Coordinates of C-alpha atoms and ligand atoms in Angstrom, one line a residue:
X231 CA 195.1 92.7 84.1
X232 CA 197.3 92.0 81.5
X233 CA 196.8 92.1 77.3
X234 CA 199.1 89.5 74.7
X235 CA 199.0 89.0 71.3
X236 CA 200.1 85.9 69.5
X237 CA 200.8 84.8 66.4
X238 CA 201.1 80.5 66.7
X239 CA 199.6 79.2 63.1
X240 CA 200.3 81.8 60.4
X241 CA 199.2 85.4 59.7
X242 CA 195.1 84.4 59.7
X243 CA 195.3 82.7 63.4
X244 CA 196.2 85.4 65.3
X245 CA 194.5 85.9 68.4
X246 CA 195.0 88.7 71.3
X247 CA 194.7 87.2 75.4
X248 CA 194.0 89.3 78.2
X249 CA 194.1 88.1 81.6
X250 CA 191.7 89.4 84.3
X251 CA 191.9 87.9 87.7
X252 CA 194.5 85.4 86.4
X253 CA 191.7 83.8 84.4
X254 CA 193.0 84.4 80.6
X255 CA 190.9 84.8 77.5
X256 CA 191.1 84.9 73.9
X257 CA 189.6 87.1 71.4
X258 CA 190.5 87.1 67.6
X259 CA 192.5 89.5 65.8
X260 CA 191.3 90.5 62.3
X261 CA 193.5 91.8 59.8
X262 CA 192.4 94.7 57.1
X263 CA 193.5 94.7 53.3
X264 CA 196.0 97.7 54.9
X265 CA 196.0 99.3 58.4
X266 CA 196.7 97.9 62.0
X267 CA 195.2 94.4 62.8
X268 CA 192.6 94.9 64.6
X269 CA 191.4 92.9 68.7
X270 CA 187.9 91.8 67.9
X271 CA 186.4 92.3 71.4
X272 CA 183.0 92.0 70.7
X273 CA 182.5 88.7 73.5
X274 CA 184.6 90.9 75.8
X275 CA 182.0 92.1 78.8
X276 CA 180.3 89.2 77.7
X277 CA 183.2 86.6 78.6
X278 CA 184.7 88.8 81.4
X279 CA 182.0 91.5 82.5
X280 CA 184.8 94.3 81.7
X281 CA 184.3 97.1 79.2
X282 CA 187.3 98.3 77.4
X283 CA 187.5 102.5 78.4
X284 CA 188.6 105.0 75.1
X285 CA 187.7 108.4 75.5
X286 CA 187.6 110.0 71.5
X287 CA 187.8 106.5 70.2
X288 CA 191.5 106.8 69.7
X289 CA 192.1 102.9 69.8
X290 CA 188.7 101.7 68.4
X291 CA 187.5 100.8 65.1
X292 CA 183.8 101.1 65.0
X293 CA 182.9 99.1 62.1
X294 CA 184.6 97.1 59.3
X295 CA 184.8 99.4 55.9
X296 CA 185.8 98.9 52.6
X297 CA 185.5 102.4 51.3
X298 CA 188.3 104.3 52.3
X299 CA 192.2 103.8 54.0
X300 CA 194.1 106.5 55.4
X301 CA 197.4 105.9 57.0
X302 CA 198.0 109.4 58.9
X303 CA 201.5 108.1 59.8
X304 CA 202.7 108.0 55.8
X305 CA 199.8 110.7 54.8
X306 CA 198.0 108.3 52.9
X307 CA 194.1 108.9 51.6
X308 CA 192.5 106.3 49.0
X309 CA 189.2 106.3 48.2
X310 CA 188.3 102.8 47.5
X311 CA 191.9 101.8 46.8
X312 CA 192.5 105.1 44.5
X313 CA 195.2 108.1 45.8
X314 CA 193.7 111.2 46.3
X315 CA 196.1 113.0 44.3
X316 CA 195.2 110.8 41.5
X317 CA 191.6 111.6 41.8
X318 CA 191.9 115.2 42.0
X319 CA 194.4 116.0 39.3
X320 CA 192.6 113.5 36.5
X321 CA 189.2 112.8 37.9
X322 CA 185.7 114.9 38.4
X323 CA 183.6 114.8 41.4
X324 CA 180.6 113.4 39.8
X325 CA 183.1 110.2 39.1
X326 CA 184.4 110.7 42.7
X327 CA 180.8 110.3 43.8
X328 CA 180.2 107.4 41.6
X329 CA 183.2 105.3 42.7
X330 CA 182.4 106.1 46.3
X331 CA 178.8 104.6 46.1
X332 CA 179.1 101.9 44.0
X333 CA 182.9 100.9 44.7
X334 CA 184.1 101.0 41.3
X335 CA 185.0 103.7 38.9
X336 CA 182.3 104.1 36.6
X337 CA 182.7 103.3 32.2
X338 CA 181.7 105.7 30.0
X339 CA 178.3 104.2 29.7
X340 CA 177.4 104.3 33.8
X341 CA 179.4 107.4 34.1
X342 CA 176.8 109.4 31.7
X343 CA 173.4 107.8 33.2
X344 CA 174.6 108.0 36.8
X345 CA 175.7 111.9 35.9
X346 CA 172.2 112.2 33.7
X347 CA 170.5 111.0 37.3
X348 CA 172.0 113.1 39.4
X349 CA 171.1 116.2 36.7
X350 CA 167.6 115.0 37.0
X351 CA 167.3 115.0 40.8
X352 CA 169.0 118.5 41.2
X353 CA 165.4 120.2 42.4
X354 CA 163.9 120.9 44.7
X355 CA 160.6 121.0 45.5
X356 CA 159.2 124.2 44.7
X357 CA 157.0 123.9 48.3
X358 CA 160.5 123.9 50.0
X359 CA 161.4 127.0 49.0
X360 CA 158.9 128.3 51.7
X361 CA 161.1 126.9 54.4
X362 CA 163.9 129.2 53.6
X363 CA 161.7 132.2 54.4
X364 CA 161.5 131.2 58.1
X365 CA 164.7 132.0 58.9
X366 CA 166.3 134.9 59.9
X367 CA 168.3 136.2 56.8
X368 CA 170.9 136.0 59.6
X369 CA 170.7 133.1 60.4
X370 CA 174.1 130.6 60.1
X371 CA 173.6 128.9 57.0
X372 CA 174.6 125.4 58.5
X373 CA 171.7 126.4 60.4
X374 CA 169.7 126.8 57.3
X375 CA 171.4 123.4 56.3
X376 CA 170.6 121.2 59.0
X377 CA 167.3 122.6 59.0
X378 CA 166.5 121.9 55.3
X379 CA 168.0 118.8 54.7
X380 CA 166.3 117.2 57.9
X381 CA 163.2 118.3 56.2
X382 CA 163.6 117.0 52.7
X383 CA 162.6 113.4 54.7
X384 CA 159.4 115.5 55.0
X385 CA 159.2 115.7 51.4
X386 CA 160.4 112.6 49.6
X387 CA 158.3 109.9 51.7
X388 CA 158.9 107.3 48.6
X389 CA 162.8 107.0 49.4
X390 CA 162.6 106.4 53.1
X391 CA 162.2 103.1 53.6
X392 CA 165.7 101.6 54.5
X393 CA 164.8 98.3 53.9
X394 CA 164.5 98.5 49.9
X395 CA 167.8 98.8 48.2
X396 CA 166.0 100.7 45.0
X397 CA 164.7 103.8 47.7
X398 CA 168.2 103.9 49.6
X399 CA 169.6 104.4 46.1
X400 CA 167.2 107.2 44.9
X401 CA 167.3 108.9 48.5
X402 CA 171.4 108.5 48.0
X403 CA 171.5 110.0 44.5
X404 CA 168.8 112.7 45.6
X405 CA 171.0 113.9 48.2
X406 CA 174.1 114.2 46.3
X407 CA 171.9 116.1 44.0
X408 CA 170.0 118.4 46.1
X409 CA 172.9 119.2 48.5
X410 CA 174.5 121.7 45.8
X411 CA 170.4 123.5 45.4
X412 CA 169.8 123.6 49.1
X413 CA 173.5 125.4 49.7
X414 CA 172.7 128.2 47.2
X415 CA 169.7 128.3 48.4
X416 CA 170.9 129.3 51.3
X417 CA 173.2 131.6 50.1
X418 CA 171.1 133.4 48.1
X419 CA 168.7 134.2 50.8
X420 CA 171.3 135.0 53.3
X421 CA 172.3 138.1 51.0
X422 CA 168.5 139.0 49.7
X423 CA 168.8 137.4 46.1
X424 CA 166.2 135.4 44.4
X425 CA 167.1 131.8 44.1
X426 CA 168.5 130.8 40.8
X427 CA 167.6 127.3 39.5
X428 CA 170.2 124.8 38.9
X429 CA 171.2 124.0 35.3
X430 CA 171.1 120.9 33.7
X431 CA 173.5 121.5 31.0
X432 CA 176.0 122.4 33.8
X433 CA 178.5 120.1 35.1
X434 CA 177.6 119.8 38.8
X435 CA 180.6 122.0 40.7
X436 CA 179.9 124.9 37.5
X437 CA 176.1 124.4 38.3
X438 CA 176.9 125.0 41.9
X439 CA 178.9 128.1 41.5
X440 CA 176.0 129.4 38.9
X441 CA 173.4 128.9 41.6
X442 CA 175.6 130.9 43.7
X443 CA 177.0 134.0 41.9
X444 CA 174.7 134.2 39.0
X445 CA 171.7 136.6 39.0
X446 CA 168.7 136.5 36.6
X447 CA 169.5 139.8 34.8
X448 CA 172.3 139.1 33.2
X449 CA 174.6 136.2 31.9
X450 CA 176.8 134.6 34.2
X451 CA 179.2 132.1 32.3
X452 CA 181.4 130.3 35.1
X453 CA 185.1 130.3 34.3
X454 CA 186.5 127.1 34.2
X455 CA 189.3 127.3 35.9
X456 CA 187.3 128.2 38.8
X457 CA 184.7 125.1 37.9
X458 CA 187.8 122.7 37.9
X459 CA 188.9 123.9 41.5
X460 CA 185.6 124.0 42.7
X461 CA 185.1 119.9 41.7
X462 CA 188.4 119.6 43.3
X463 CA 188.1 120.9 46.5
X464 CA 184.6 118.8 47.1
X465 CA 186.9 115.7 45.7
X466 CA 189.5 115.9 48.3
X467 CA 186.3 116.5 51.0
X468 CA 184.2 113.2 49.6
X469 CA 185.1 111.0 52.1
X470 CA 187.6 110.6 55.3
X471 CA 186.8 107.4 56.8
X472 CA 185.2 107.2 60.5
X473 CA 185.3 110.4 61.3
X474 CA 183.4 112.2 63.6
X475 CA 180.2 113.4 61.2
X476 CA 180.4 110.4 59.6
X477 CA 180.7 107.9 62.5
X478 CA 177.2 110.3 63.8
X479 CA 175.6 109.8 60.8
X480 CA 176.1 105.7 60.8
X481 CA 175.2 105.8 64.4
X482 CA 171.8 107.9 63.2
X483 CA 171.4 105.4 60.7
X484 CA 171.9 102.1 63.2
X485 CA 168.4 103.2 64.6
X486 CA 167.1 102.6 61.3
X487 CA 166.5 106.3 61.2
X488 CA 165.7 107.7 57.6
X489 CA 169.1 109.0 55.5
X490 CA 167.9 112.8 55.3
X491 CA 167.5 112.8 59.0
X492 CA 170.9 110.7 59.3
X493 CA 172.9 113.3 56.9
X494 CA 171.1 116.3 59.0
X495 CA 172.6 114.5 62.0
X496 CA 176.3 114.9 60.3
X497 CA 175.8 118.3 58.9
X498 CA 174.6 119.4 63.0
X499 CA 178.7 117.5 63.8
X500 CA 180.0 118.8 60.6
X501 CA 179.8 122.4 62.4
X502 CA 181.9 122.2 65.4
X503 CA 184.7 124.5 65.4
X504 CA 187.4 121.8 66.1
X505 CA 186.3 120.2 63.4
X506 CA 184.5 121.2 60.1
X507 CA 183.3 124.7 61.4
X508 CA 187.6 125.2 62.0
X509 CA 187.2 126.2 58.3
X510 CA 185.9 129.7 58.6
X511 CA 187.8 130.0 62.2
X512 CA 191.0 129.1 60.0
X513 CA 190.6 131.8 57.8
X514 CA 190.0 134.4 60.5
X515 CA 192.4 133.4 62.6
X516 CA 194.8 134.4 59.1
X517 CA 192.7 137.3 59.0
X518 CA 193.3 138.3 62.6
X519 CA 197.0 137.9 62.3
X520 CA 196.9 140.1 59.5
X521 CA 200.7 140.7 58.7
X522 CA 203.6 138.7 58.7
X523 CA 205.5 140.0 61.5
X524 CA 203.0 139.0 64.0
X525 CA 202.9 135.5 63.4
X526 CA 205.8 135.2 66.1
X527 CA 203.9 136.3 68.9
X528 CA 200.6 133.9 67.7
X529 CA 202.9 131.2 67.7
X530 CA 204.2 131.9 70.9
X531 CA 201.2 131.7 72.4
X532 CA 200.4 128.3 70.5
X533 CA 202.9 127.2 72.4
X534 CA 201.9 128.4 76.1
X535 CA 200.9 125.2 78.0
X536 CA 198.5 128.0 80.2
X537 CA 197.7 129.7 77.2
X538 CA 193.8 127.9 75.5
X539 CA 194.9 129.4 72.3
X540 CA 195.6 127.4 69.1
X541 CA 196.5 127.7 65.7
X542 CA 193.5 126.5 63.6
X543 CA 194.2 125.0 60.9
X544 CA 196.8 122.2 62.2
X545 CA 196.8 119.7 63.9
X546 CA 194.8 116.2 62.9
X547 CA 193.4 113.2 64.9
X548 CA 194.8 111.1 62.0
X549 CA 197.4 112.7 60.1
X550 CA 200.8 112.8 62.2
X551 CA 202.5 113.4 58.9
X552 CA 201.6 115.9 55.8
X553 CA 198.2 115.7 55.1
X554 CA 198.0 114.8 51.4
X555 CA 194.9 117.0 50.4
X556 CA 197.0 120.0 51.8
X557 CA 199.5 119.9 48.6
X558 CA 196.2 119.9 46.0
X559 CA 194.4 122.6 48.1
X560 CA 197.5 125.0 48.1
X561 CA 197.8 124.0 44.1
X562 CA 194.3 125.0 44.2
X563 CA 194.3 127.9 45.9
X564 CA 197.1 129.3 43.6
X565 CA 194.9 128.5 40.6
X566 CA 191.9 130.5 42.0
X567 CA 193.8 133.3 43.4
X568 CA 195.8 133.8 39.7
X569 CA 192.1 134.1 38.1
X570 CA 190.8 136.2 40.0
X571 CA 194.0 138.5 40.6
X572 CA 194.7 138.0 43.8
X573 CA 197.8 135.8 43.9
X574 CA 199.3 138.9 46.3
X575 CA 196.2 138.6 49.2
X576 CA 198.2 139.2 51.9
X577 CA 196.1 136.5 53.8
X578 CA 198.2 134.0 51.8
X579 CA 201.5 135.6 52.4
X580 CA 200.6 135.3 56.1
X581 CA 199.9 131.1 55.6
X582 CA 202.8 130.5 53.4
X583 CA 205.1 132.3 56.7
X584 CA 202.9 130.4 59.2
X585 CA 203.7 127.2 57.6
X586 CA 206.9 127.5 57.1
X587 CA 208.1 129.0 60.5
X588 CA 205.6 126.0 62.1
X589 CA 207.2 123.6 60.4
X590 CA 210.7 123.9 61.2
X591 CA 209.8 124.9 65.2
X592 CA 210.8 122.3 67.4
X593 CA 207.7 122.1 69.2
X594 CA 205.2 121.9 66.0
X595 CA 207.2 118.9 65.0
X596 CA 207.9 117.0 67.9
X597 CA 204.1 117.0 68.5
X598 CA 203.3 116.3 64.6
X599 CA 201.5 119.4 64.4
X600 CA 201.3 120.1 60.3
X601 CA 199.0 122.0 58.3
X602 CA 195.3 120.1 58.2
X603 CA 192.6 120.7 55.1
X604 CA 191.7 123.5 56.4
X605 CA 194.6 125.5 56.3
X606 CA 194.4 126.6 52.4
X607 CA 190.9 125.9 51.8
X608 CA 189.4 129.1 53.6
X609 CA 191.9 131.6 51.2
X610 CA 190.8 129.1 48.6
X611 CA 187.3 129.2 48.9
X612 CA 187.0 132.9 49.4
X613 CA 188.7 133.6 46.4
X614 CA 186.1 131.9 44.5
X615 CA 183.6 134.9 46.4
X616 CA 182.5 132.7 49.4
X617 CA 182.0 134.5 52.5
X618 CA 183.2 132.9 55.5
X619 CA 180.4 131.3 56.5
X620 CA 179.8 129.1 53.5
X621 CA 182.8 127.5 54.0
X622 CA 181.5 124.7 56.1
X623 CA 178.5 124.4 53.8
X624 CA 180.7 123.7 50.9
X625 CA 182.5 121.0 52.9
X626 CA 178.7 119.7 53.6
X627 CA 178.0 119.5 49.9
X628 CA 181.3 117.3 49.4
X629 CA 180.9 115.2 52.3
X630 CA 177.5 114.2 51.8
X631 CA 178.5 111.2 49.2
X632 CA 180.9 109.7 52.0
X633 CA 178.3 109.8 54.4
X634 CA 175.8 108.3 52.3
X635 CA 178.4 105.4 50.9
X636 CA 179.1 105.0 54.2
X637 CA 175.4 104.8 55.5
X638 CA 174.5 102.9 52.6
X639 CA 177.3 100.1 53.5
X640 CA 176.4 100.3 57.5
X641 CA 172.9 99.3 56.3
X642 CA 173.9 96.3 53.7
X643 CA 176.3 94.8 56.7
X644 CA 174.8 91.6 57.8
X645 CA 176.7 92.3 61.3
X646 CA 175.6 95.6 61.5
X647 CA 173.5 96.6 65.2
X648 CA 172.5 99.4 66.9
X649 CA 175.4 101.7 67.6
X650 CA 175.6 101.8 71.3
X651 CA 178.3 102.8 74.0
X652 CA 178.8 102.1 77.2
X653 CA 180.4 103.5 80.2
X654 CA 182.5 103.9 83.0
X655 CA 180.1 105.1 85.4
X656 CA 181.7 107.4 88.2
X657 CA 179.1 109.4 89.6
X658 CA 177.1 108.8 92.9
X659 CA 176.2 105.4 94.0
X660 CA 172.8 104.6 94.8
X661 CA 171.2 106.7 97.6
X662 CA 167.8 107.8 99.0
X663 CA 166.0 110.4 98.2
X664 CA 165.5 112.9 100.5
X665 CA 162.3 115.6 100.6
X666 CA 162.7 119.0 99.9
X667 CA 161.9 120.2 103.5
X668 CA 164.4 117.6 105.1
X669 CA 167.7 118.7 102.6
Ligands
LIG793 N1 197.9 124.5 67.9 C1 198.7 124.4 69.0 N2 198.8 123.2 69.7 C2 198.1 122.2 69.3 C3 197.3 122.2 68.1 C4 197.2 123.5 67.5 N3 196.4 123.6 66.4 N4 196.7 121.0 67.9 C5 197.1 120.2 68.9 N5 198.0 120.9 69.7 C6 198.7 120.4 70.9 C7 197.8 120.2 72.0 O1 197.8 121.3 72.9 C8 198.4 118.9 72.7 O2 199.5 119.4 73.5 P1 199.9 118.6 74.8 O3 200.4 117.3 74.4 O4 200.9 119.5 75.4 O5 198.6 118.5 75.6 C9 198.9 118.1 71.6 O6 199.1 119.0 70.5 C10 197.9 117.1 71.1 O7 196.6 117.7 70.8 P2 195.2 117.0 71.0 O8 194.1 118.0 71.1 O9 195.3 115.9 72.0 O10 195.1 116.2 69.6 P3 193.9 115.6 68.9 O11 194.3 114.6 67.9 O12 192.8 115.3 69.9 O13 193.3 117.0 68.2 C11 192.6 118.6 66.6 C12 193.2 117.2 66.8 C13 191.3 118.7 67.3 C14 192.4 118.8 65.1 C15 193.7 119.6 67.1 O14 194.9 119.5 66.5 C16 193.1 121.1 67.0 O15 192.4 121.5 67.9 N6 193.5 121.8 65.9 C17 193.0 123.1 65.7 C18 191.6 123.1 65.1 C19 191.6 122.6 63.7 O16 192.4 123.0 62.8 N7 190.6 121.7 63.4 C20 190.4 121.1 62.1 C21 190.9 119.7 62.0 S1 190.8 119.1 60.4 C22 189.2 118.8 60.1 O17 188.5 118.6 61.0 C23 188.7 118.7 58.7

């Protein structure tokens, strides 16, 4: 077999050959606004009865996608053509949220009734709150999460129909709403509190941090400093593209399955520990190493081809150069920690050594090893009084607007189909079955 790409009659006629057999054929190459072209191979088993073989999907684009671009090589993110950086440092979340929906930043006008909306929709109902009683008050609260949001399709029968743009809309906003409610909600019952309802003259990350830390006794007033980095950190988790909770959730929704149970479906990915769950498994690994002078001997080990032992907290699929969140979550992080007094945590003494001996050892950089999202958030987020465990819930929250633009988009393609792999098969060919007796 052998693959060629050619370029005969200007940039749109670009087509990629592969020949199988000696018998050569031709499938189109698209081009993106930004990225790699990509072989559109769609006709491929059916012109040559081969399937194409990419364990982890490093080479495959699942879906075309207009919502956001990340180049890992230059650490690029934009969310629907806007940097990151930009976002963070002069947007809010709500706006974030907006702009990832709909595709467009929002006027003044749109910005206050899609706000107003989201306000409106930050309930629950109060019959839900029974749910939360069912579970251990040990219990994970991604566990909690999954479990909840999988039964709010249970609840809110008029926004499941996928087939009516007005219900995907009011599920989508309903989600973005509730997500902050269901997340204290867990909280709060994980540590024996009553549940405190959300605000409406809040903003929605100072709402969420009320929800969490206030109790009804006595006045909570959420500083803003802590408000600001709390918007921030679910703005630089909104959206990352195709990856792996997201790419679950639009397979969910190929199936035509209902958004709540789609967005459960990403939460249940959201929790692995190589991936959103490497959150609370970043900051104890910190934890663990405790002082400065050990960091040699963990990075030693890092480095042990026989030794299973990484550092969590870098490393990215994507990113082979500085992740660009990292910079606004260590800014963050600095803000959080000089509020509350804790700028000295020797936690981020230890990450600030970490990085920097990582970064200039040879083997870190040959293999593009730099510090991922996860790195700062954990000292970030448990600054602001989060216990470990949250930490993957708060990236829930965040996350849940990029899942649902995304879902929201899979479901308005015209191309779009069922999501479904195939394989290459390699275990026993057929045989006979043989009685029990007779084995
Ligand atoms: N520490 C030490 N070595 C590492 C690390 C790390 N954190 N990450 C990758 N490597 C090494 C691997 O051992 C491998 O070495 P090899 O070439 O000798 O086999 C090489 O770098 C490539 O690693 P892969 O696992 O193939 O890279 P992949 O792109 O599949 O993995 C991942 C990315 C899963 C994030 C990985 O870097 C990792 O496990 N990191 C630690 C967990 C973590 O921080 N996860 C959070 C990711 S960010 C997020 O999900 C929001």
């Amino acid at each position: 077999m052998s693959v060629a790409e050619s370029s005969t009659d200007g940039p749109d006629a670009a087509e990629a050959s592969v020949t199988i057999n000696g018998a050569r054929h031709e499938f189109p190459v698209l081009k993106g606004t930004l990225g790699p072209d990509v072989i559109d191979i769609g006709a491929l088993y059916q012109n040559t009865s081969h399937f194409t073989y990419d364990p982890g999907f490093r080479s495959t684009a699942s879906c075309e996608s207009k919502i956001t671009f990340i180049d890992g090589d230059k650490g690029v993110l934009l969310y629907r053509g806007y940097p990151i950086d930009q976002l963070a440092e002069q947007g809010t979340f709500v706006e974030t949220c907006y702009l990832l929906f709909y595709g467009q930043l929002p006027t003044g006008e749109q910005y206050e009734a899609f706000r107003r909306r989201v306000v409106n929709h930050a309930m629950l109902n109060e019959q839900m709150t029974r749910f939360y009683t069912g579970f251990r008050r040990d219990a994970h609260p991604m566990a909690v999460m999954l479990g909840v949001v999988g039964a709010l399709s249970a609840f809110y029968h008029d926004s499941t129909d996928i087939s009516d743009p007005l219900q995907r809309e009011i599920a989508s906003i309903r989600m973005i709403a509730k997500m902050p409610t269901i997340a204290a909600m867990a909280y709060k019952y994980s540590i024996g509190q009553p549940f405190i309802y959300p605000r409406n003259e809040l903003d929605y990350s100072a709402n969420f941090l009320h929800m969490c830390f206030a109790v009804p006794r006595e006045e909570y007033e959420v500083d803003p400093v802590l408000a600001r980095a709390m918007d921030r950190i679910f703005i630089v988790h909104a959206d990352h593209e195709q990856n792996p909770s997201t790419s679950t959730v639009r397979l969910a929704g190929s199936t035509g399955a209902n958004p709540f149970a789609c967005i459960s479906a990403g939460i249940a990915c959201l929790w692995g520990p190589a991936y959103g769950g490497a959150y609370e498994a970043a900051l104890m690994m910190l934890q663990e190493i405790g002082t400065v002078d050990r960091i040699p001997e963990h990075i030693k080990r890092a480095k042990d081809q026989n030794d299973s032992f990484r550092l969590v907290g870098f490393g990215h699929r994507v990113y082979k150069s500085p992740d660009p969140r990292v910079r606004i979550m260590q800014k963050t992080c600095y803000e959080v920690l000089d509020v509350v007094g804790h700028r000295n945590d020797p936690i981020l003494q230890v990450a600030l050594e970490l990085e920097r001996i990582a970064l200039n050892d040879d083997h870190f950089v040959e293999k593009q090893l730099y510090p991922n999202i996860d790195f700062y958030s954990g000292i970030a987020l448990k600054a602001l009084g989060f216990p470990a465990e949250m930490f993957t819930v708060l990236f829930a929250i965040a996350r849940t607007v990029g899942w649902i633009a995304q879902w929201k988009e899979m479901i308005e393609d015209p191309i779009q189909r069922i999501g479904r792999p195939r394989q290459l098969y390699t275990g026993a060919s057929e045989r006979s079955y043989i009685s029990i007796e007779a084995r």
